[in-house]
Amino acid sequence: MGHTRLYRNGTLEAEGFPVADVSEHVKDPSAVVWFDMCAPTEEDLHAISEELGLHALAVEDALQHRQRPKLDVYDSHMFLSVYAAAFDSGSGQVRIAPAAAFITKNALVTVRQSDEFSIDEVVRRWDEGATLARHGVAFLLHGLLDYVVDSHFDTVEAMDEQVEDLEGTVFGDRPVGPEDQRRTFELRKSLVTLRRIVMPMREAVNTLLRRNGLSGDGEMTPYFQDVYDQVLRATEWTESLRDLVSNIRETHLTMQSNRMNLIMKRVTSWAAIIAVPTLITGFYGQNIPFPGFGHSLGFWTSTALIVVASATLYRVFRARDWL
């Protein structure tokens, strides 16, 4: 027995009844039926296709695992493809759960690939807004979209907190390590994934608002408009975070390059200072007579040259901020 519900005149009349009874309930114009299918086979979908008169292309799309989020409008029904999202803060990855829905005049059929798409959360929204049940399928469709869009918004909000932590590493005292680089890469990759499922939702929800009758009567329009506003906010937030993570990554690379230049500058400066004593001691280490050869004057002269030349180079490099 799957998830099933029967609404009549805005009241929940029955739930948990066998899917085989759905066809009888659908024939009643005053009834609104919902039933859920988790990981159905091709035969299962073709069976409901015959009962509800679904288009072959819609059934084919429901079987595909990498379908783009969209809303297709046919003569007798609509087909909706969506993805719920969740963010794993530990790995920095976004988990997505696909789902599809067939929407007729008095029936909503949800098709999930797995239990990762929490249909219980959708049902909870229907129960919380039970006063709107009189609007029939539009009420059920709103609850489904509300759950999906809220999952997008919660995901991008959680990712924003991760990005704020990464911002703190940009100008931190410690160098950027491999862990920070991995987190930056995973976040950027996750934002690309999230963008692929958030951006098309704007078009899908906008289709509901533009076409007369798809969002139910006029009383449900503000609710769908609210979902559309959430879609826009999630889309804009995703885009801004994507740009921000790219900027953080570029800044990390720039800071690493600057830090490396500073290190090379210091190493070169110290090498130049050390080269002076090497030059002087090498000169005085020759096995041929030179001014001061065999006398203590030669030792003190070389020592004085080493001290004066090294001190001069140190002051010059220090003044130029090379040391």
mmCIF file of C-alpha atoms in Angstrom:
data_model
loop_
_atom_site.group_PDB
_atom_site.id
_atom_site.type_symbol
_atom_site.label_atom_id
_atom_site.label_comp_id
_atom_site.label_asym_id
_atom_site.label_seq_id
_atom_site.Cartn_x
_atom_site.Cartn_y
_atom_site.Cartn_z
ATOM 1 C CA MET A 1 0.000 0.000 0.000
ATOM 2 C CA GLY A 2 1.463 3.376 -1.072
ATOM 3 C CA HIS A 3 0.777 6.921 -0.014
ATOM 4 C CA THR A 4 -2.763 7.825 -1.046
ATOM 5 C CA ARG A 5 -5.234 10.531 -0.098
ATOM 6 C CA LEU A 6 -8.766 11.481 -1.038
ATOM 7 C CA TYR A 7 -10.139 14.998 -0.574
ATOM 8 C CA ARG A 8 -13.758 15.842 -1.113
ATOM 9 C CA ASN A 9 -15.167 19.379 -0.885
ATOM 10 C CA GLY A 10 -11.990 20.580 0.828
ATOM 11 C CA THR A 11 -11.976 17.855 3.474
ATOM 12 C CA LEU A 12 -9.599 14.940 3.854
ATOM 13 C CA GLU A 13 -11.960 11.994 3.518
ATOM 14 C CA ALA A 14 -9.626 8.999 3.282
ATOM 15 C CA GLU A 15 -5.964 8.079 3.095
ATOM 16 C CA GLY A 16 -3.891 4.951 2.831
ATOM 17 C CA PHE A 17 -6.399 3.215 0.556
ATOM 18 C CA PRO A 18 -5.164 0.823 -2.179
ATOM 19 C CA VAL A 19 -3.879 2.398 -5.377
ATOM 20 C CA ALA A 20 -6.279 0.151 -7.277
ATOM 21 C CA ASP A 21 -9.161 2.257 -5.905
ATOM 22 C CA VAL A 22 -7.780 5.467 -7.396
ATOM 23 C CA SER A 23 -9.429 4.984 -10.774
ATOM 24 C CA GLU A 24 -12.875 4.845 -9.145
ATOM 25 C CA HIS A 25 -12.272 8.007 -7.106
ATOM 26 C CA VAL A 26 -10.940 9.929 -10.116
ATOM 27 C CA LYS A 27 -14.231 9.419 -11.919
ATOM 28 C CA ASP A 28 -15.975 11.531 -9.254
ATOM 29 C CA PRO A 29 -15.682 15.235 -10.244
ATOM 30 C CA SER A 30 -16.052 16.351 -6.609
ATOM 31 C CA ALA A 31 -13.097 14.234 -5.465
ATOM 32 C CA VAL A 32 -9.407 15.175 -5.510
ATOM 33 C CA VAL A 33 -7.000 12.249 -5.362
ATOM 34 C CA TRP A 34 -3.287 12.046 -4.630
ATOM 35 C CA PHE A 35 -1.141 8.967 -4.727
ATOM 36 C CA ASP A 36 2.591 8.484 -4.624
ATOM 37 C CA MET A 37 4.835 6.039 -6.465
ATOM 38 C CA CYS A 38 8.397 5.362 -5.289
ATOM 39 C CA ALA A 39 10.818 3.904 -7.850
ATOM 40 C CA PRO A 40 8.026 2.598 -10.136
ATOM 41 C CA THR A 41 8.680 0.317 -13.082
ATOM 42 C CA GLU A 42 7.840 1.159 -16.657
ATOM 43 C CA GLU A 43 4.824 -1.141 -16.448
ATOM 44 C CA ASP A 44 3.538 0.709 -13.361
ATOM 45 C CA LEU A 45 3.679 4.058 -15.141
ATOM 46 C CA HIS A 46 2.032 2.738 -18.263
ATOM 47 C CA ALA A 47 -0.790 1.374 -16.102
ATOM 48 C CA ILE A 48 -1.577 4.788 -14.608
ATOM 49 C CA SER A 49 -1.087 6.325 -18.049
ATOM 50 C CA GLU A 50 -4.053 4.372 -19.322
ATOM 51 C CA GLU A 51 -6.140 5.262 -16.256
ATOM 52 C CA LEU A 52 -5.465 9.013 -16.376
ATOM 53 C CA GLY A 53 -4.869 9.476 -20.094
ATOM 54 C CA LEU A 54 -1.273 10.649 -19.727
ATOM 55 C CA HIS A 55 0.849 11.636 -22.699
ATOM 56 C CA ALA A 56 3.511 9.120 -23.754
ATOM 57 C CA LEU A 57 6.242 11.779 -23.654
ATOM 58 C CA ALA A 58 5.355 12.671 -20.067
ATOM 59 C CA VAL A 59 5.568 9.028 -19.031
ATOM 60 C CA GLU A 60 8.934 8.731 -20.779
ATOM 61 C CA ASP A 61 10.248 11.822 -18.989
ATOM 62 C CA ALA A 62 9.178 10.431 -15.625
ATOM 63 C CA LEU A 63 11.360 7.378 -16.214
ATOM 64 C CA GLN A 64 14.480 9.413 -16.964
ATOM 65 C CA HIS A 65 16.845 9.990 -14.050
ATOM 66 C CA ARG A 66 18.553 13.156 -15.334
ATOM 67 C CA GLN A 67 15.543 15.149 -16.422
ATOM 68 C CA ARG A 68 15.764 18.922 -16.403
ATOM 69 C CA PRO A 69 13.390 20.676 -13.964
ATOM 70 C CA LYS A 70 10.430 21.811 -16.045
ATOM 71 C CA LEU A 71 6.685 22.077 -16.383
ATOM 72 C CA ASP A 72 5.131 20.660 -19.564
ATOM 73 C CA VAL A 73 1.519 21.438 -20.372
ATOM 74 C CA TYR A 74 -0.521 18.908 -22.354
ATOM 75 C CA ASP A 75 -4.176 18.937 -23.352
ATOM 76 C CA SER A 76 -5.496 16.890 -20.429
ATOM 77 C CA HIS A 77 -2.742 17.227 -17.823
ATOM 78 C CA MET A 78 0.605 18.755 -16.849
ATOM 79 C CA PHE A 79 3.946 17.114 -16.174
ATOM 80 C CA LEU A 80 6.262 18.556 -13.533
ATOM 81 C CA SER A 81 9.895 17.572 -12.983
ATOM 82 C CA VAL A 82 11.649 18.878 -9.855
ATOM 83 C CA TYR A 83 14.605 18.205 -7.574
ATOM 84 C CA ALA A 84 14.802 18.579 -3.817
ATOM 85 C CA ALA A 85 18.222 19.525 -2.445
ATOM 86 C CA ALA A 86 20.138 19.070 0.798
ATOM 87 C CA PHE A 87 23.634 20.236 1.774
ATOM 88 C CA ASP A 88 26.191 18.053 3.550
ATOM 89 C CA SER A 89 28.359 20.470 5.540
ATOM 90 C CA GLY A 90 30.954 17.773 6.219
ATOM 91 C CA SER A 91 31.805 16.980 2.596
ATOM 92 C CA GLY A 92 30.621 20.268 1.105
ATOM 93 C CA GLN A 93 28.474 18.402 -1.423
ATOM 94 C CA VAL A 94 24.852 18.922 -2.457
ATOM 95 C CA ARG A 95 22.610 15.880 -2.520
ATOM 96 C CA ILE A 96 19.697 16.090 -4.942
ATOM 97 C CA ALA A 97 16.567 13.951 -5.027
ATOM 98 C CA PRO A 98 14.532 13.903 -8.268
ATOM 99 C CA ALA A 99 10.771 13.673 -8.420
ATOM 100 C CA ALA A 100 8.065 14.076 -11.010
ATOM 101 C CA ALA A 101 4.351 14.771 -10.886
ATOM 102 C CA PHE A 102 1.408 14.223 -13.187
ATOM 103 C CA ILE A 103 -1.230 16.894 -12.632
ATOM 104 C CA THR A 104 -4.765 16.437 -13.885
ATOM 105 C CA LYS A 105 -7.982 18.259 -13.130
ATOM 106 C CA ASN A 106 -8.694 16.259 -9.979
ATOM 107 C CA ALA A 107 -5.592 14.115 -9.386
ATOM 108 C CA LEU A 108 -1.954 14.549 -8.465
ATOM 109 C CA VAL A 109 0.436 11.640 -8.970
ATOM 110 C CA THR A 110 3.934 12.009 -7.533
ATOM 111 C CA VAL A 111 6.737 9.809 -8.815
ATOM 112 C CA ARG A 112 9.968 9.575 -6.793
ATOM 113 C CA GLN A 113 13.202 7.817 -7.632
ATOM 114 C CA SER A 114 13.998 7.133 -3.967
ATOM 115 C CA ASP A 115 13.018 7.984 -0.393
ATOM 116 C CA GLU A 116 15.579 10.831 -0.376
ATOM 117 C CA PHE A 117 12.753 12.978 -1.683
ATOM 118 C CA SER A 118 10.809 13.343 1.565
ATOM 119 C CA ILE A 119 7.152 12.985 0.669
ATOM 120 C CA ASP A 120 6.357 13.149 4.388
ATOM 121 C CA GLU A 121 7.483 16.795 4.379
ATOM 122 C CA VAL A 122 5.093 17.507 1.539
ATOM 123 C CA VAL A 123 2.243 15.839 3.442
ATOM 124 C CA ARG A 124 3.112 17.893 6.523
ATOM 125 C CA ARG A 125 2.688 21.076 4.524
ATOM 126 C CA TRP A 126 -0.698 19.900 3.284
ATOM 127 C CA ASP A 127 -1.787 19.199 6.853
ATOM 128 C CA GLU A 128 -0.572 22.602 8.062
ATOM 129 C CA GLY A 129 -2.477 24.390 5.297
ATOM 130 C CA ALA A 130 -5.584 22.192 5.393
ATOM 131 C CA THR A 131 -7.830 25.274 5.189
ATOM 132 C CA LEU A 132 -6.755 25.661 1.552
ATOM 133 C CA ALA A 133 -7.711 22.090 0.623
ATOM 134 C CA ARG A 134 -10.913 23.373 -0.985
ATOM 135 C CA HIS A 135 -8.768 24.569 -3.903
ATOM 136 C CA GLY A 136 -8.178 20.972 -4.929
ATOM 137 C CA VAL A 137 -5.165 20.061 -7.055
ATOM 138 C CA ALA A 138 -3.808 23.620 -6.912
ATOM 139 C CA PHE A 139 -3.519 23.203 -3.139
ATOM 140 C CA LEU A 140 -1.640 19.904 -3.507
ATOM 141 C CA LEU A 141 0.634 21.323 -6.203
ATOM 142 C CA HIS A 142 1.483 24.333 -4.063
ATOM 143 C CA GLY A 143 2.521 22.106 -1.149
ATOM 144 C CA LEU A 144 4.812 20.101 -3.415
ATOM 145 C CA LEU A 145 6.455 23.178 -4.918
ATOM 146 C CA ASP A 146 6.747 24.825 -1.519
ATOM 147 C CA TYR A 147 8.742 21.871 -0.175
ATOM 148 C CA VAL A 148 11.046 21.783 -3.209
ATOM 149 C CA VAL A 149 11.770 25.509 -3.210
ATOM 150 C CA ASP A 150 12.274 25.569 0.566
ATOM 151 C CA SER A 151 14.859 22.795 0.202
ATOM 152 C CA HIS A 152 16.696 24.938 -2.358
ATOM 153 C CA PHE A 153 16.588 27.945 -0.063
ATOM 154 C CA ASP A 154 17.781 25.972 2.977
ATOM 155 C CA THR A 155 20.625 24.520 0.915
ATOM 156 C CA VAL A 156 21.887 27.848 -0.378
ATOM 157 C CA GLU A 157 21.587 29.320 3.134
ATOM 158 C CA ALA A 158 23.753 26.508 4.555
ATOM 159 C CA MET A 159 26.272 27.004 1.762
ATOM 160 C CA ASP A 160 26.407 30.729 2.498
ATOM 161 C CA GLU A 161 27.644 29.946 6.018
ATOM 162 C CA GLN A 162 30.409 27.782 4.543
ATOM 163 C CA VAL A 163 31.407 30.568 2.171
ATOM 164 C CA GLU A 164 31.625 33.024 5.070
ATOM 165 C CA ASP A 165 34.072 30.668 6.800
ATOM 166 C CA LEU A 166 36.145 30.527 3.618
ATOM 167 C CA GLU A 167 36.214 34.321 3.415
ATOM 168 C CA GLY A 168 37.988 34.373 6.763
ATOM 169 C CA THR A 169 40.846 32.312 5.319
ATOM 170 C CA VAL A 170 41.605 34.771 2.530
ATOM 171 C CA PHE A 171 43.511 37.310 4.628
ATOM 172 C CA GLY A 172 44.255 35.058 7.593
ATOM 173 C CA ASP A 173 47.683 34.773 9.159
ATOM 174 C CA ARG A 174 48.167 31.139 8.216
ATOM 175 C CA PRO A 175 48.741 30.090 4.601
ATOM 176 C CA VAL A 176 45.865 28.537 2.683
ATOM 177 C CA GLY A 177 46.213 24.778 3.040
ATOM 178 C CA PRO A 178 45.002 21.870 0.901
ATOM 179 C CA GLU A 179 41.897 21.490 3.088
ATOM 180 C CA ASP A 180 40.761 25.059 2.367
ATOM 181 C CA GLN A 181 41.431 24.546 -1.328
ATOM 182 C CA ARG A 182 39.400 21.324 -1.296
ATOM 183 C CA ARG A 183 36.489 23.032 0.461
ATOM 184 C CA THR A 184 36.563 25.876 -2.046
ATOM 185 C CA PHE A 185 36.532 23.449 -4.962
ATOM 186 C CA GLU A 186 33.706 21.345 -3.470
ATOM 187 C CA LEU A 187 31.588 24.433 -2.770
ATOM 188 C CA ARG A 188 32.071 25.742 -6.274
ATOM 189 C CA LYS A 189 31.162 22.354 -7.706
ATOM 190 C CA SER A 190 28.092 22.124 -5.437
ATOM 191 C CA LEU A 191 26.940 25.601 -6.439
ATOM 192 C CA VAL A 192 27.107 24.590 -10.094
ATOM 193 C CA THR A 193 24.943 21.559 -9.290
ATOM 194 C CA LEU A 194 22.483 23.668 -7.307
ATOM 195 C CA ARG A 195 22.289 26.227 -10.084
ATOM 196 C CA ARG A 196 21.263 23.532 -12.554
ATOM 197 C CA ILE A 197 18.172 22.667 -10.524
ATOM 198 C CA VAL A 198 17.308 26.153 -9.214
ATOM 199 C CA MET A 199 17.454 28.180 -12.416
ATOM 200 C CA PRO A 200 14.849 26.149 -14.384
ATOM 201 C CA MET A 201 12.420 26.315 -11.444
ATOM 202 C CA ARG A 202 11.942 29.989 -12.162
ATOM 203 C CA GLU A 203 10.583 29.162 -15.583
ATOM 204 C CA ALA A 204 8.405 26.322 -14.284
ATOM 205 C CA VAL A 205 6.721 28.373 -11.550
ATOM 206 C CA ASN A 206 6.402 31.346 -13.877
ATOM 207 C CA THR A 207 4.478 29.129 -16.299
ATOM 208 C CA LEU A 208 1.947 28.413 -13.539
ATOM 209 C CA LEU A 209 1.466 32.111 -12.941
ATOM 210 C CA ARG A 210 1.214 33.123 -16.601
ATOM 211 C CA ARG A 211 -1.243 30.494 -17.800
ATOM 212 C CA ASN A 212 -4.828 30.925 -16.703
ATOM 213 C CA GLY A 213 -6.258 28.069 -14.680
ATOM 214 C CA LEU A 214 -2.982 26.252 -13.971
ATOM 215 C CA SER A 215 -2.637 27.683 -10.470
ATOM 216 C CA GLY A 216 -6.264 27.105 -9.562
ATOM 217 C CA ASP A 217 -8.632 29.959 -8.795
ATOM 218 C CA GLY A 218 -7.510 33.476 -7.937
ATOM 219 C CA GLU A 219 -7.199 32.749 -4.213
ATOM 220 C CA MET A 220 -4.210 30.467 -4.778
ATOM 221 C CA THR A 221 -2.342 32.945 -6.989
ATOM 222 C CA PRO A 222 -0.674 34.819 -4.054
ATOM 223 C CA TYR A 223 0.597 31.509 -2.703
ATOM 224 C CA PHE A 224 2.178 30.591 -6.014
ATOM 225 C CA GLN A 225 3.546 34.127 -6.258
ATOM 226 C CA ASP A 226 5.195 33.617 -2.876
ATOM 227 C CA VAL A 227 6.804 30.411 -4.156
ATOM 228 C CA TYR A 228 7.993 32.310 -7.236
ATOM 229 C CA ASP A 229 9.561 35.005 -5.047
ATOM 230 C CA GLN A 230 11.400 32.301 -3.089
ATOM 231 C CA VAL A 231 12.627 30.830 -6.367
ATOM 232 C CA LEU A 232 13.981 34.226 -7.431
ATOM 233 C CA ARG A 233 15.733 34.734 -4.094
ATOM 234 C CA ALA A 234 17.301 31.273 -4.211
ATOM 235 C CA THR A 235 18.413 31.846 -7.804
ATOM 236 C CA GLU A 236 19.981 35.234 -7.092
ATOM 237 C CA TRP A 237 21.619 33.933 -3.915
ATOM 238 C CA THR A 238 23.072 30.950 -5.773
ATOM 239 C CA GLU A 239 24.460 33.201 -8.503
ATOM 240 C CA SER A 240 26.052 35.607 -6.025
ATOM 241 C CA LEU A 241 27.611 32.760 -4.002
ATOM 242 C CA ARG A 242 28.949 31.194 -7.177
ATOM 243 C CA ASP A 243 30.675 34.454 -8.091
ATOM 244 C CA LEU A 244 31.918 34.909 -4.533
ATOM 245 C CA VAL A 245 33.447 31.425 -4.359
ATOM 246 C CA SER A 246 35.171 32.040 -7.701
ATOM 247 C CA ASN A 247 36.571 35.298 -6.329
ATOM 248 C CA ILE A 248 37.744 33.540 -3.144
ATOM 249 C CA ARG A 249 39.502 30.895 -5.200
ATOM 250 C CA GLU A 250 41.213 33.526 -7.369
ATOM 251 C CA THR A 251 42.189 35.482 -4.266
ATOM 252 C CA HIS A 252 43.655 32.326 -2.710
ATOM 253 C CA LEU A 253 45.817 31.837 -5.786
ATOM 254 C CA THR A 254 46.848 35.492 -5.809
ATOM 255 C CA MET A 255 47.721 35.435 -2.113
ATOM 256 C CA GLN A 256 49.779 32.284 -2.622
ATOM 257 C CA SER A 257 51.619 33.929 -5.493
ATOM 258 C CA ASN A 258 52.262 37.079 -3.429
ATOM 259 C CA ARG A 259 53.443 35.009 -0.477
ATOM 260 C CA MET A 260 55.799 33.065 -2.753
ATOM 261 C CA ASN A 261 57.166 36.306 -4.227
ATOM 262 C CA LEU A 262 57.801 37.632 -0.733
ATOM 263 C CA ILE A 263 59.637 34.462 0.253
ATOM 264 C CA MET A 264 61.748 34.548 -2.908
ATOM 265 C CA LYS A 265 62.549 38.201 -2.261
ATOM 266 C CA ARG A 266 63.763 37.437 1.233
ATOM 267 C CA VAL A 267 65.770 34.395 0.180
ATOM 268 C CA THR A 268 67.402 36.397 -2.616
ATOM 269 C CA SER A 269 68.244 39.242 -0.245
ATOM 270 C CA TRP A 270 69.859 36.926 2.294
ATOM 271 C CA ALA A 271 71.726 35.154 -0.507
ATOM 272 C CA ALA A 272 73.109 38.503 -1.661
ATOM 273 C CA ILE A 273 74.247 39.377 1.873
ATOM 274 C CA ILE A 274 75.900 35.983 2.309
ATOM 275 C CA ALA A 275 77.609 36.313 -1.107
ATOM 276 C CA VAL A 276 79.609 39.356 0.071
ATOM 277 C CA PRO A 277 81.512 37.564 2.903
ATOM 278 C CA THR A 278 82.014 34.610 0.544
ATOM 279 C CA LEU A 279 83.564 36.933 -2.039
ATOM 280 C CA ILE A 280 85.855 38.654 0.440
ATOM 281 C CA THR A 281 87.017 35.487 2.210
ATOM 282 C CA GLY A 282 87.556 33.866 -1.155
ATOM 283 C CA PHE A 283 89.773 36.739 -2.249
ATOM 284 C CA TYR A 284 91.837 36.633 0.947
ATOM 285 C CA GLY A 285 92.060 32.885 0.714
ATOM 286 C CA GLN A 286 94.256 33.001 -2.389
ATOM 287 C CA ASN A 287 97.703 31.367 -2.209
ATOM 288 C CA ILE A 288 99.443 34.380 -3.756
ATOM 289 C CA PRO A 289 100.804 37.508 -2.063
ATOM 290 C CA PHE A 290 98.345 40.417 -1.789
ATOM 291 C CA PRO A 291 98.271 43.670 0.285
ATOM 292 C CA GLY A 292 98.294 42.542 3.924
ATOM 293 C CA PHE A 293 99.399 38.991 3.085
ATOM 294 C CA GLY A 294 100.981 37.307 6.104
ATOM 295 C CA HIS A 295 100.044 40.214 8.413
ATOM 296 C CA SER A 296 97.231 40.693 10.911
ATOM 297 C CA LEU A 297 96.215 43.810 8.959
ATOM 298 C CA GLY A 298 94.861 41.602 6.195
ATOM 299 C CA PHE A 299 92.588 39.747 8.650
ATOM 300 C CA TRP A 300 91.181 42.932 10.159
ATOM 301 C CA THR A 301 90.745 44.538 6.738
ATOM 302 C CA SER A 302 88.741 41.545 5.431
ATOM 303 C CA THR A 303 86.641 41.429 8.601
ATOM 304 C CA ALA A 304 85.846 45.140 8.364
ATOM 305 C CA LEU A 305 84.883 44.785 4.691
ATOM 306 C CA ILE A 306 82.553 41.874 5.522
ATOM 307 C CA VAL A 307 80.824 43.776 8.345
ATOM 308 C CA VAL A 308 80.482 47.064 6.446
ATOM 309 C CA ALA A 309 79.302 45.495 3.169
ATOM 310 C CA SER A 310 76.826 43.140 4.873
ATOM 311 C CA ALA A 311 75.405 45.924 7.045
ATOM 312 C CA THR A 312 75.049 48.187 4.019
ATOM 313 C CA LEU A 313 73.214 45.553 1.993
ATOM 314 C CA TYR A 314 70.945 44.729 4.955
ATOM 315 C CA ARG A 315 69.963 48.398 5.364
ATOM 316 C CA VAL A 316 69.343 48.804 1.650
ATOM 317 C CA PHE A 317 67.161 45.651 1.444
ATOM 318 C CA ARG A 318 65.350 46.621 4.633
ATOM 319 C CA ALA A 319 64.576 50.085 3.293
ATOM 320 C CA ARG A 320 63.074 48.523 0.157
ATOM 321 C CA ASP A 321 61.009 46.102 2.275
ATOM 322 C CA TRP A 322 62.833 43.086 0.916
ATOM 323 C CA LEU A 323 63.587 41.863 4.431
#
